[in-house]
Coordinates of C-alpha atoms and ligand atoms in Angstrom, one line a residue:
M1 CA 59.4 -14.8 89.6
T2 CA 58.6 -17.8 91.6
N3 CA 61.5 -19.1 93.6
Y4 CA 63.1 -21.9 91.6
S5 CA 66.4 -23.4 92.5
I6 CA 69.0 -22.5 89.9
D7 CA 72.5 -23.9 89.8
N8 CA 75.1 -22.0 87.7
H9 CA 78.3 -23.5 88.9
W10 CA 78.8 -25.5 85.7
F11 CA 78.8 -22.2 83.8
D12 CA 81.7 -20.6 85.5
Q13 CA 83.6 -23.9 85.5
L14 CA 83.2 -24.3 81.8
K15 CA 84.2 -20.7 80.8
K16 CA 87.5 -20.4 79.0
D17 CA 89.4 -17.1 79.1
H18 CA 86.3 -15.3 80.2
T19 CA 84.2 -16.6 77.3
F20 CA 81.6 -19.3 77.3
L21 CA 81.4 -20.8 73.9
I22 CA 79.6 -23.7 72.4
A23 CA 81.2 -24.7 69.1
G24 CA 80.9 -27.6 66.7
P25 CA 79.1 -28.5 63.5
C26 CA 75.5 -28.1 62.7
S27 CA 75.3 -31.8 62.1
A28 CA 77.6 -34.7 63.0
E29 CA 78.4 -36.3 59.6
T30 CA 81.1 -38.8 60.2
S31 CA 83.2 -40.0 63.2
D32 CA 86.3 -38.5 61.6
Q33 CA 84.6 -35.1 61.0
V34 CA 83.4 -34.6 64.6
L35 CA 86.8 -35.7 66.0
E36 CA 88.8 -33.3 63.7
I37 CA 86.6 -30.3 64.5
A38 CA 86.6 -31.0 68.3
H39 CA 90.4 -31.2 68.4
A40 CA 90.6 -28.0 66.5
V41 CA 88.2 -26.0 68.8
K42 CA 89.0 -27.6 72.1
G43 CA 91.3 -24.6 73.1
V44 CA 88.4 -22.1 72.9
A45 CA 85.3 -24.1 73.3
S46 CA 83.5 -24.8 76.6
I47 CA 81.2 -27.3 75.0
F48 CA 81.3 -29.3 71.8
R49 CA 78.0 -29.3 69.9
A50 CA 76.8 -31.5 67.0
G51 CA 73.2 -32.2 65.9
I52 CA 72.4 -35.9 65.3
W53 CA 68.6 -35.6 64.9
K54 CA 67.9 -32.7 62.6
P55 CA 64.4 -31.2 62.4
R56 CA 64.1 -30.2 58.8
T57 CA 61.5 -27.8 57.5
R58 CA 60.7 -30.0 54.5
P59 CA 61.2 -33.7 54.1
G60 CA 63.9 -35.0 51.9
G61 CA 66.8 -33.0 53.5
F62 CA 69.5 -34.6 55.6
E63 CA 67.8 -35.5 58.8
G64 CA 70.8 -36.3 60.9
V65 CA 72.9 -39.5 61.3
G66 CA 70.9 -40.6 64.3
S67 CA 72.1 -42.5 67.4
I68 CA 75.3 -43.8 65.7
G69 CA 76.5 -40.2 66.2
L70 CA 76.3 -40.7 70.0
E71 CA 79.1 -43.3 69.7
W72 CA 81.2 -40.8 67.8
L73 CA 80.5 -38.1 70.4
R74 CA 81.5 -40.4 73.2
Q75 CA 84.8 -40.7 71.5
V76 CA 85.1 -36.9 71.1
K77 CA 84.6 -36.6 74.8
E78 CA 87.1 -39.3 75.6
E79 CA 89.8 -37.8 73.4
T80 CA 89.3 -34.1 74.0
G81 CA 87.7 -33.9 77.5
L82 CA 85.1 -31.5 76.1
P83 CA 81.5 -31.8 77.4
I84 CA 79.1 -32.7 74.7
G85 CA 75.8 -31.0 73.7
V86 CA 73.1 -32.4 71.3
E87 CA 69.6 -31.3 70.3
I88 CA 66.8 -33.4 71.6
A89 CA 63.2 -33.2 70.5
T90 CA 61.5 -36.2 72.0
P91 CA 61.6 -38.3 75.2
E92 CA 63.2 -41.1 73.1
H93 CA 66.1 -38.7 72.1
V94 CA 66.5 -37.8 75.8
E95 CA 66.7 -41.4 76.9
L96 CA 69.3 -42.2 74.2
A97 CA 71.3 -39.1 75.1
L98 CA 71.3 -39.9 78.8
K99 CA 72.4 -43.5 77.9
Y100 CA 75.4 -42.0 76.2
D101 CA 76.1 -39.6 79.0
I102 CA 75.6 -36.5 76.9
D103 CA 76.3 -33.4 79.1
V104 CA 74.1 -30.8 77.6
L105 CA 70.7 -31.4 76.0
W106 CA 69.2 -28.5 74.1
I107 CA 65.6 -28.1 72.9
G108 CA 65.5 -26.7 69.4
A109 CA 63.4 -23.8 68.1
R110 CA 61.0 -26.0 66.3
T111 CA 60.3 -28.0 69.5
S112 CA 60.1 -25.1 71.9
V113 CA 57.0 -23.8 70.1
N114 CA 55.1 -26.8 71.4
P115 CA 54.2 -26.8 75.1
F116 CA 53.2 -30.5 75.0
A117 CA 56.6 -31.5 73.6
V118 CA 58.5 -29.3 76.1
Q119 CA 56.5 -30.8 78.9
D120 CA 57.1 -34.3 77.8
I121 CA 60.9 -33.6 77.7
A122 CA 60.7 -31.9 81.1
N123 CA 58.9 -35.0 82.5
V124 CA 61.6 -37.4 81.4
L125 CA 64.3 -35.0 82.6
K126 CA 62.7 -34.5 86.0
N127 CA 65.3 -33.5 88.6
T128 CA 68.2 -34.3 86.2
D129 CA 71.6 -32.9 86.9
R130 CA 72.3 -32.6 83.2
I131 CA 72.5 -29.1 81.7
V132 CA 69.3 -28.3 79.7
M133 CA 69.2 -25.4 77.3
L134 CA 66.1 -24.0 75.6
K135 CA 66.2 -22.2 72.3
N136 CA 63.7 -19.5 71.6
P137 CA 60.6 -20.7 69.7
V138 CA 60.7 -19.9 65.9
N139 CA 58.0 -17.2 66.4
P140 CA 58.7 -14.1 68.4
D141 CA 56.5 -15.0 71.3
M142 CA 58.1 -14.1 74.6
P143 CA 55.6 -15.7 77.0
L144 CA 55.9 -19.0 75.0
W145 CA 59.7 -19.1 75.5
M146 CA 59.3 -18.1 79.1
G147 CA 56.6 -20.8 79.6
G148 CA 59.0 -23.4 78.2
L149 CA 61.7 -22.3 80.7
E150 CA 59.1 -22.5 83.6
R151 CA 58.2 -26.0 82.6
L152 CA 61.9 -27.0 82.9
L153 CA 62.3 -25.2 86.2
K154 CA 59.1 -26.7 87.6
A155 CA 60.4 -30.1 86.8
G156 CA 63.3 -29.4 89.2
I157 CA 66.0 -29.0 86.6
Q158 CA 68.5 -26.7 88.1
K159 CA 71.1 -26.4 85.4
V160 CA 69.3 -24.4 82.8
A161 CA 70.2 -21.8 80.1
L162 CA 68.5 -20.1 77.3
I163 CA 69.7 -19.8 73.7
H164 CA 68.7 -16.8 71.6
R165 CA 68.7 -18.0 67.9
G166 CA 66.4 -15.3 66.4
F167 CA 62.8 -15.5 65.0
S168 CA 61.4 -16.3 61.6
T169 CA 59.7 -13.7 59.5
Y170 CA 57.6 -14.0 56.4
E171 CA 59.3 -11.0 54.7
K172 CA 62.8 -11.4 53.4
N173 CA 65.4 -9.9 55.6
K174 CA 69.2 -9.7 55.9
Y175 CA 68.9 -12.1 58.8
R176 CA 67.9 -15.7 58.4
N177 CA 66.1 -15.2 61.8
V178 CA 65.7 -11.7 63.0
P179 CA 67.2 -11.1 66.4
E180 CA 64.5 -9.0 68.1
W181 CA 67.0 -8.2 70.8
Q182 CA 64.2 -6.8 73.1
I183 CA 62.8 -10.3 73.6
P184 CA 65.8 -12.0 75.2
L185 CA 66.5 -8.8 77.1
D186 CA 63.0 -8.8 78.5
I187 CA 63.4 -12.5 79.6
K188 CA 66.8 -11.6 81.2
A189 CA 65.1 -8.9 83.1
Q190 CA 62.5 -11.3 84.5
F191 CA 65.0 -14.2 85.1
P192 CA 68.3 -12.4 85.9
Q193 CA 69.9 -15.6 87.1
I194 CA 69.3 -17.6 83.9
K195 CA 72.3 -17.6 81.5
M196 CA 71.5 -16.3 78.1
I197 CA 73.5 -17.6 75.2
N198 CA 73.5 -16.0 71.7
D199 CA 73.5 -18.1 68.6
P200 CA 74.7 -15.8 65.8
S201 CA 74.9 -18.7 63.3
H202 CA 71.2 -19.3 63.2
I203 CA 70.4 -15.6 63.5
T204 CA 72.5 -14.5 60.5
G205 CA 72.5 -17.7 58.3
N206 CA 75.6 -16.1 56.9
R207 CA 79.2 -16.5 58.2
S208 CA 80.2 -13.0 57.2
M209 CA 77.7 -11.5 59.7
I210 CA 78.5 -13.7 62.6
F211 CA 81.2 -11.5 64.2
D212 CA 79.0 -8.4 64.4
T213 CA 76.1 -10.2 65.8
A214 CA 78.2 -12.0 68.4
Q215 CA 79.8 -8.6 69.4
M216 CA 76.3 -7.1 69.7
A217 CA 75.3 -9.9 72.0
L218 CA 78.4 -9.3 74.2
D219 CA 77.7 -5.5 74.2
L220 CA 74.2 -6.4 75.5
N221 CA 75.7 -8.5 78.2
F222 CA 74.8 -11.9 77.0
D223 CA 76.5 -14.7 78.9
G224 CA 77.8 -16.8 76.1
L225 CA 77.8 -17.8 72.4
M226 CA 77.0 -20.8 70.3
I227 CA 78.7 -20.8 66.9
E228 CA 78.5 -23.5 64.3
T229 CA 81.9 -24.7 63.2
H230 CA 82.9 -27.1 60.4
R231 CA 86.2 -28.2 59.0
S232 CA 84.9 -27.5 55.4
P233 CA 81.8 -25.3 55.8
D234 CA 80.8 -25.1 52.2
Q235 CA 80.6 -28.9 52.0
A236 CA 78.6 -29.2 55.2
W237 CA 75.5 -31.4 55.0
S238 CA 73.3 -28.8 56.7
D239 CA 73.5 -25.0 57.2
A240 CA 76.6 -24.6 55.0
A241 CA 76.4 -20.9 54.5
Q242 CA 76.6 -20.0 58.2
Q243 CA 79.3 -22.3 59.4
V244 CA 82.9 -21.1 60.0
T245 CA 86.2 -23.0 60.1
P246 CA 87.8 -23.7 63.4
Q247 CA 90.5 -21.1 62.4
A248 CA 87.9 -18.5 61.7
L249 CA 86.2 -19.3 65.0
I250 CA 89.4 -18.9 67.0
E251 CA 90.0 -15.5 65.3
I252 CA 86.4 -14.4 66.0
V253 CA 86.8 -15.4 69.7
H254 CA 90.1 -13.5 70.0
T255 CA 88.8 -10.4 68.3
L256 CA 85.5 -10.2 70.3
K257 CA 85.5 -7.7 73.2
S258 CA 83.7 -8.7 76.3
R259 CA 82.1 -5.9 78.2
D260 CA 81.9 -5.2 81.9
L261 CA 78.5 -5.0 83.5
S262 CA 79.4 -1.6 84.9
N263 CA 82.3 0.5 86.0
S264 CA 82.5 2.2 89.4
E265 CA 84.9 5.0 88.3
E266 CA 83.5 8.3 89.5
L267 CA 84.0 10.2 86.3
F268 CA 82.3 7.5 84.3
Q269 CA 79.4 7.4 86.7
M270 CA 79.0 11.1 86.6
Q271 CA 79.0 11.4 82.8
L272 CA 76.6 8.5 82.6
K273 CA 74.2 10.1 85.0
N274 CA 74.3 13.5 83.1
F275 CA 73.5 11.8 79.8
R276 CA 70.7 9.8 81.4
I277 CA 69.1 13.0 82.8
E278 CA 69.1 14.5 79.3
I279 CA 67.7 11.3 77.8
D280 CA 64.9 11.2 80.4
E281 CA 64.0 14.7 79.5
L282 CA 64.0 14.0 75.8
D283 CA 61.8 10.9 76.4
T284 CA 59.3 13.0 78.3
N285 CA 59.3 15.4 75.3
I286 CA 58.7 12.5 72.9
L287 CA 55.7 11.5 74.9
K288 CA 54.4 15.1 74.9
L289 CA 54.7 15.3 71.2
L290 CA 53.0 11.9 70.7
H291 CA 50.2 13.2 72.9
K292 CA 49.8 16.3 70.7
R293 CA 49.9 14.1 67.6
M294 CA 47.2 11.8 68.9
N295 CA 45.0 14.8 69.7
L296 CA 45.2 15.9 66.1
V297 CA 44.6 12.3 65.0
E298 CA 41.4 12.3 67.1
K299 CA 40.2 15.6 65.6
I300 CA 40.6 14.0 62.1
G301 CA 38.7 11.0 63.5
Y302 CA 35.6 13.2 64.3
L303 CA 35.9 14.9 60.8
K304 CA 35.9 11.4 59.1
K305 CA 33.0 10.3 61.3
E306 CA 30.9 13.4 60.3
K307 CA 31.5 12.8 56.6
N308 CA 31.5 9.0 56.9
V309 CA 35.0 8.6 55.5
A310 CA 37.1 5.5 56.0
V311 CA 39.7 5.6 58.7
F312 CA 42.5 4.0 56.7
Q313 CA 43.8 6.1 53.8
Q314 CA 46.4 4.1 51.9
E315 CA 47.7 7.1 50.0
R316 CA 48.1 9.3 53.0
W317 CA 49.9 6.6 54.9
Q318 CA 52.3 6.0 52.1
E319 CA 52.9 9.8 51.9
V320 CA 53.7 10.1 55.6
L321 CA 56.0 7.0 55.6
E322 CA 57.9 8.2 52.5
K323 CA 58.3 11.7 53.9
M324 CA 59.6 10.4 57.2
K325 CA 62.0 8.0 55.5
Q326 CA 63.4 10.9 53.6
N327 CA 63.6 13.1 56.7
A328 CA 65.2 10.3 58.6
K329 CA 68.3 10.5 56.4
E330 CA 68.9 14.0 57.4
Y331 CA 68.9 13.0 61.1
K332 CA 70.9 9.9 60.5
L333 CA 68.1 7.6 61.6
G334 CA 67.9 4.1 60.0
E335 CA 65.1 3.5 57.5
A336 CA 64.1 0.2 59.1
F337 CA 63.9 1.8 62.5
I338 CA 61.8 4.7 61.3
T339 CA 59.5 2.4 59.3
D340 CA 58.9 0.3 62.4
L341 CA 58.3 3.4 64.5
Y342 CA 55.8 4.9 62.1
K343 CA 54.0 1.6 61.6
A344 CA 53.5 1.6 65.4
I345 CA 52.3 5.2 65.4
H346 CA 50.0 4.7 62.5
L347 CA 48.5 1.5 64.0
E348 CA 47.7 3.5 67.2
S349 CA 46.3 6.4 65.2
I350 CA 43.9 4.2 63.2
A351 CA 42.8 2.3 66.3
R352 CA 41.9 5.6 67.9
Q353 CA 40.0 6.8 64.9
G354 CA 38.3 3.4 64.6
K355 CA 37.0 3.9 68.2
I356 CA 35.7 7.4 67.4
I357 CA 33.9 6.3 64.2
N358 CA 32.3 3.4 66.0
N359 CA 31.3 5.5 69.1
K360 CA 33.4 3.4 71.5
Ligands
LIG401 C1 70.8 -26.2 65.4 O1 71.3 -25.6 66.4 O2 71.4 -26.8 64.6 C2 69.4 -25.9 65.1 C3 68.7 -26.8 64.4 O3 68.9 -24.8 65.6 P1 67.5 -24.1 65.7 O4 66.7 -25.0 66.6 O5 67.9 -22.8 66.4 O6 66.9 -24.0 64.4
LIG402 MN1 72.2 -25.6 62.2

C-alpha cells in the first residue's frame, strides 16, 4: 500500500466501553423523533446517525426530509453531545453538511459504485478534518471499494473508515445484502490501519438476525458496528423491518462479546499451533485430491473431443451436485457451502475441457 497519512485518534476517543457503535434511525423523520432516539442511545453510541437524503431504488418512496434535518441534528448534538453522521451523495450535500458542522460524512453503497461521484466528493472534502466513511459498493467488487478508499486517501483525508453493509444478489437470499465476509477481510489485510465497521442492519434487512451478524463481525475482528435504531421501528418511514428500538440496541450491545486479537498464553499458543499444523496438512491433501480430480476431468475432455461431445452436460452436473449435497449432510457441511464449492470446481472443470476441445 502506498503511504497515506491516516489518523485514527478520533476512533479511540469515541469508543464507549470498548465498543465503537454508530446508532440512530435510517431516516430523520421529525425533530422530536431524532431527539428522542438520540437521548435513548447516548449511553452506548459513539456517533448518532440519521439519513436526511435517502437514495431510493425506485422513485416515489420517502426520499428524506432534506436539509431541514440538519437543523434537527444540530439540536441533537447540542443536547446530547453526540457527534453526528449523515449520508452524503453529492458535493452539494457535502457543502450543506459542513455548513451545519456534521462530524461524520458517509458515502452510501449506491454512490460508492460510481468513481466519478466518489472523486467529486473527495475533491470537495480535500484535506478535510471531518471523519469520512465509505460504504461498500452494492456489487461485490473489491477493487471498486478499494479504489474509492484510495480516492479519499489521495485527497489528503486522514480520518477515514470503511463500512461493510453487504452486497446485492439477484437470487433471493436470507440476507437483504449478502455479507461475503471475505471481501472486507481482504481489504483489511491490504489496509490494516483502516477501521472496518460492520452494518448488520443493511446486511440482514431483518432485526431478528442483527445480533448474530454483529457477533460474527466481532468474531472476525471488525472494529465497530452501525445499527439502525428507531423509537417505533415498525412505523419507520424507511427500512422498518431492520430497525431496532433503543432498548433492543442496548441489550444487543451488552450481550455482544468482543474478541481479543490474540492471546499470549503459552498453552493457547501451543494448541493453536498444533491445530494449524494439522490444517496445513489437510489443505495440502485437498490440493492433491483436486489435482487428481482435474486429471480425470482432462481425460474425459479428450474423450469428448474425440467423439465431438459437448463439454457441459446438464444432467451429469445436476447428478454430481445432488449427490454431494446429500453426502454433505453426513459430514455436517452446509448445503450452501457445498453448492458454492462444487460450482467453483465445476467451472474450473468445464474451462479445462473447453481448452482441450478447442486445442488451446
Ligand atoms: C443507510 O445507511 O441508511 C443506507 C442507505 O445504507 P446503504 O448505502 O448501505 O444502502
Ligand atoms: Mn437504511
